[in-house]
Amino acid sequence: MKLYNSVGPNPQVVRMFIAEKGMDIPKREVDLMGGENRRPPFNSTVNVAGQLPALELDNGKTISEITAICEYLEEVGKGPALIGATPEERAETRMWVRRIDLNICEPMANGFRAAEGRAIFANRIKLVGADGAKELKEIARDRLIWLDGLLAGRTWVAGERFTLADILLFCFLAFGAQVGQPIPDEAGNIRAWFERTKARPSAAA
């Protein structure tokens, strides 16, 4: 297999997942900032959506979208179960991944793209206006405060299991801290959780 990699939180999610699984997958760096992902041959042969990361399989087929890639690696790889070892565990992890992705990651990322990242993305994708960017950031912050309350007494998002939900949240919060969307001061549970996650060797992947 081969991972098409770049800067940004999405590729980091997959790299961290790979590290937690103890897998060794070669990487091919793609110039995201230079727009290589938006031009052929990448967007014609690797990922028609022009996004990163993408995973090339041994048979030459390519999978994109971080959750789909991680689901595939969970099935073919060894190491700890990061989505779940039972139907109930897998459902619980997928529930949290969807909540975090829709309510925190998406508004955070779109708020960045429409504000600080506007010069990069304005000619690539449709963006909301400045007022919309502010509101998107506020939505992400509000949902983080909500999640902070639920993390009281838990080690990880899904309880005592470290999962893809933790990886997804960690990578986007690390990104948010770099682009003016830090963890709210009052989110003490999230801050403690973040430090626990940051201490894992995979966090440096």
Short mmCIF file of C-alpha atoms in Angstrom, two decimals:
data_model
loop_
_atom_site.label_atom_id
_atom_site.label_comp_id
_atom_site.label_asym_id
_atom_site.label_seq_id
_atom_site.Cartn_x
_atom_site.Cartn_y
_atom_site.Cartn_z
CA MET A 1 0.00 0.00 0.00
CA LYS A 2 0.94 3.66 -0.32
CA LEU A 3 -0.41 6.71 1.50
CA TYR A 4 -0.70 9.98 -0.39
CA ASN A 5 0.20 12.40 2.38
CA SER A 6 0.33 16.15 2.96
CA VAL A 7 0.12 18.84 5.60
CA GLY A 8 -3.19 19.28 7.39
CA PRO A 9 -5.32 17.48 9.99
CA ASN A 10 -6.94 14.96 7.64
CA PRO A 11 -3.71 13.20 6.65
CA GLN A 12 -2.57 13.36 10.28
CA VAL A 13 -5.64 11.36 11.33
CA VAL A 14 -4.64 8.52 9.03
CA ARG A 15 -0.95 8.69 9.98
CA MET A 16 -1.86 8.53 13.66
CA PHE A 17 -4.25 5.64 13.05
CA ILE A 18 -1.52 3.77 11.15
CA ALA A 19 0.93 4.38 14.01
CA GLU A 20 -1.55 3.12 16.61
CA LYS A 21 -2.09 -0.03 14.54
CA GLY A 22 1.67 -0.59 14.33
CA MET A 23 1.58 -0.63 10.54
CA ASP A 24 4.31 0.57 8.18
CA ILE A 25 2.89 2.14 5.01
CA PRO A 26 5.13 4.09 2.60
CA LYS A 27 4.11 7.70 1.97
CA ARG A 28 4.11 9.84 -1.15
CA GLU A 29 4.12 13.55 -0.31
CA VAL A 30 1.69 15.77 -2.23
CA ASP A 31 2.11 19.55 -2.40
CA LEU A 32 -1.21 20.64 -0.94
CA MET A 33 -0.20 24.28 -0.56
CA GLY A 34 0.86 24.38 -4.21
CA GLY A 35 -2.42 22.84 -5.32
CA GLU A 36 -0.94 19.62 -6.69
CA ASN A 37 -3.99 17.77 -5.38
CA ARG A 38 -6.29 19.91 -7.52
CA ARG A 39 -4.52 19.13 -10.81
CA PRO A 40 -3.99 16.06 -12.97
CA PRO A 41 -2.74 13.48 -12.55
CA PHE A 42 -3.74 13.52 -8.86
CA ASN A 43 -7.36 14.57 -9.32
CA SER A 44 -7.81 12.37 -12.36
CA THR A 45 -6.13 9.15 -11.27
CA VAL A 46 -5.74 9.21 -7.46
CA ASN A 47 -8.72 11.08 -5.96
CA VAL A 48 -11.28 12.71 -8.23
CA ALA A 49 -12.35 14.92 -5.30
CA GLY A 50 -8.88 16.46 -5.28
CA GLN A 51 -8.50 15.92 -1.54
CA LEU A 52 -5.99 14.33 0.79
CA PRO A 53 -5.16 11.82 2.08
CA ALA A 54 -5.67 8.87 -0.24
CA LEU A 55 -4.62 5.25 0.20
CA GLU A 56 -3.42 3.24 -2.76
CA LEU A 57 -4.04 -0.47 -2.24
CA ASP A 58 -1.82 -3.34 -3.32
CA ASN A 59 -4.09 -3.95 -6.32
CA GLY A 60 -3.74 -0.35 -7.53
CA LYS A 61 -7.19 0.83 -6.42
CA THR A 62 -7.39 3.97 -4.31
CA ILE A 63 -9.53 4.78 -1.28
CA SER A 64 -10.10 8.31 -0.02
CA GLU A 65 -11.98 9.92 2.92
CA ILE A 66 -10.30 9.46 6.28
CA THR A 67 -12.99 7.35 7.93
CA ALA A 68 -13.16 4.99 4.94
CA ILE A 69 -9.37 4.62 4.94
CA CYS A 70 -9.27 3.92 8.67
CA GLU A 71 -12.14 1.42 8.41
CA TYR A 72 -10.21 -0.42 5.71
CA LEU A 73 -6.98 -0.45 7.74
CA GLU A 74 -8.88 -1.70 10.77
CA GLU A 75 -10.09 -4.68 8.74
CA VAL A 76 -6.81 -5.60 7.06
CA GLY A 77 -4.36 -4.58 9.78
CA LYS A 78 -3.40 -6.11 13.07
CA GLY A 79 -2.79 -4.28 16.32
CA PRO A 80 -5.42 -2.86 18.70
CA ALA A 81 -9.02 -2.42 17.60
CA LEU A 82 -9.42 1.33 17.14
CA ILE A 83 -12.97 1.18 15.86
CA GLY A 84 -14.15 -1.80 17.84
CA ALA A 85 -13.88 -5.52 18.46
CA THR A 86 -17.65 -6.09 18.69
CA PRO A 87 -20.70 -4.73 16.83
CA GLU A 88 -21.59 -2.62 19.87
CA GLU A 89 -18.09 -1.14 20.16
CA ARG A 90 -17.94 -0.37 16.44
CA ALA A 91 -21.35 1.32 16.55
CA GLU A 92 -20.33 3.40 19.55
CA THR A 93 -17.10 4.54 17.90
CA ARG A 94 -18.86 5.41 14.65
CA MET A 95 -21.46 7.38 16.61
CA TRP A 96 -18.75 9.51 18.22
CA VAL A 97 -16.77 9.90 15.01
CA ARG A 98 -19.85 11.26 13.26
CA ARG A 99 -20.72 13.63 16.11
CA ILE A 100 -17.17 14.98 16.27
CA ASP A 101 -16.79 15.23 12.51
CA LEU A 102 -20.08 17.03 11.85
CA ASN A 103 -20.26 19.22 14.95
CA ILE A 104 -16.61 20.14 15.58
CA CYS A 105 -14.24 19.27 12.74
CA GLU A 106 -16.37 20.51 9.85
CA PRO A 107 -17.33 23.91 11.27
CA MET A 108 -13.78 24.41 12.57
CA ALA A 109 -12.20 23.60 9.22
CA ASN A 110 -14.72 25.60 7.17
CA GLY A 111 -14.36 28.54 9.53
CA PHE A 112 -10.62 28.49 8.94
CA ARG A 113 -10.93 28.13 5.17
CA ALA A 114 -13.26 31.11 4.96
CA ALA A 115 -11.12 33.34 7.19
CA GLU A 116 -7.40 32.74 7.82
CA GLY A 117 -7.18 30.27 4.96
CA ARG A 118 -9.20 32.29 2.48
CA ALA A 119 -6.22 33.22 0.31
CA ILE A 120 -5.43 29.53 -0.11
CA PHE A 121 -8.92 28.19 -0.72
CA ALA A 122 -10.81 31.03 -2.43
CA ASN A 123 -9.94 29.76 -5.90
CA ARG A 124 -10.39 26.09 -5.02
CA ILE A 125 -13.75 25.69 -3.30
CA LYS A 126 -16.90 27.67 -2.52
CA LEU A 127 -16.54 29.52 0.79
CA VAL A 128 -18.92 31.26 3.18
CA GLY A 129 -18.45 34.95 3.93
CA ALA A 130 -16.58 36.49 6.85
CA ASP A 131 -19.68 36.54 9.07
CA GLY A 132 -20.32 32.90 8.29
CA ALA A 133 -16.73 32.03 9.17
CA LYS A 134 -17.13 33.61 12.60
CA GLU A 135 -20.35 31.72 13.23
CA LEU A 136 -18.84 28.41 12.12
CA LYS A 137 -16.01 28.87 14.63
CA GLU A 138 -18.56 29.64 17.33
CA ILE A 139 -20.46 26.45 16.49
CA ALA A 140 -17.30 24.37 16.84
CA ARG A 141 -16.50 26.06 20.15
CA ASP A 142 -20.03 25.52 21.47
CA ARG A 143 -19.90 21.81 20.60
CA LEU A 144 -16.51 21.49 22.28
CA ILE A 145 -17.99 22.87 25.49
CA TRP A 146 -20.81 20.33 25.14
CA LEU A 147 -18.33 17.49 24.69
CA ASP A 148 -16.27 18.74 27.62
CA GLY A 149 -19.18 18.08 29.95
CA LEU A 150 -19.58 14.54 28.63
CA LEU A 151 -15.87 13.77 29.13
CA ALA A 152 -16.12 14.18 32.90
CA GLY A 153 -14.98 10.90 34.46
CA ARG A 154 -13.91 9.40 31.15
CA THR A 155 -10.39 8.62 30.00
CA TRP A 156 -11.29 8.70 26.30
CA VAL A 157 -14.24 9.83 24.22
CA ALA A 158 -15.78 6.34 24.17
CA GLY A 159 -14.97 5.65 27.82
CA GLU A 160 -11.91 3.51 28.48
CA ARG A 161 -11.28 2.60 24.83
CA PHE A 162 -8.91 4.75 22.79
CA THR A 163 -10.54 4.95 19.37
CA LEU A 164 -10.67 6.67 16.01
CA ALA A 165 -12.92 9.27 17.66
CA ASP A 166 -10.03 10.36 19.89
CA ILE A 167 -7.64 10.47 16.95
CA LEU A 168 -10.00 12.56 14.85
CA LEU A 169 -10.68 15.04 17.63
CA PHE A 170 -7.02 15.33 18.63
CA CYS A 171 -5.76 16.07 15.12
CA PHE A 172 -8.35 18.77 14.52
CA LEU A 173 -7.87 20.40 17.91
CA ALA A 174 -4.10 20.44 17.33
CA PHE A 175 -4.80 22.10 13.98
CA GLY A 176 -7.29 24.54 15.49
CA ALA A 177 -4.71 25.69 18.03
CA GLN A 178 -2.47 26.74 15.13
CA VAL A 179 -5.13 28.75 13.29
CA GLY A 180 -6.73 30.82 16.03
CA GLN A 181 -9.22 28.26 17.37
CA PRO A 182 -7.69 27.06 20.65
CA ILE A 183 -9.39 24.79 23.15
CA PRO A 184 -11.63 27.02 25.30
CA ASP A 185 -10.13 27.87 28.68
CA GLU A 186 -13.20 26.55 30.48
CA ALA A 187 -12.98 23.15 28.76
CA GLY A 188 -10.84 21.55 31.46
CA ASN A 189 -11.84 17.98 30.65
CA ILE A 190 -10.96 18.46 26.97
CA ARG A 191 -7.63 20.01 27.92
CA ALA A 192 -6.73 17.07 30.18
CA TRP A 193 -7.85 14.60 27.51
CA PHE A 194 -5.76 16.46 24.91
CA GLU A 195 -2.62 16.14 27.04
CA ARG A 196 -3.24 12.42 27.54
CA THR A 197 -3.59 11.96 23.80
CA LYS A 198 -0.58 14.15 23.03
CA ALA A 199 1.54 11.90 25.26
CA ARG A 200 0.91 8.88 23.03
CA PRO A 201 3.80 8.13 20.63
CA SER A 202 1.36 8.11 17.71
CA ALA A 203 0.61 11.81 18.24
CA ALA A 204 3.92 12.65 16.60
CA ALA A 205 3.09 10.69 13.42
#
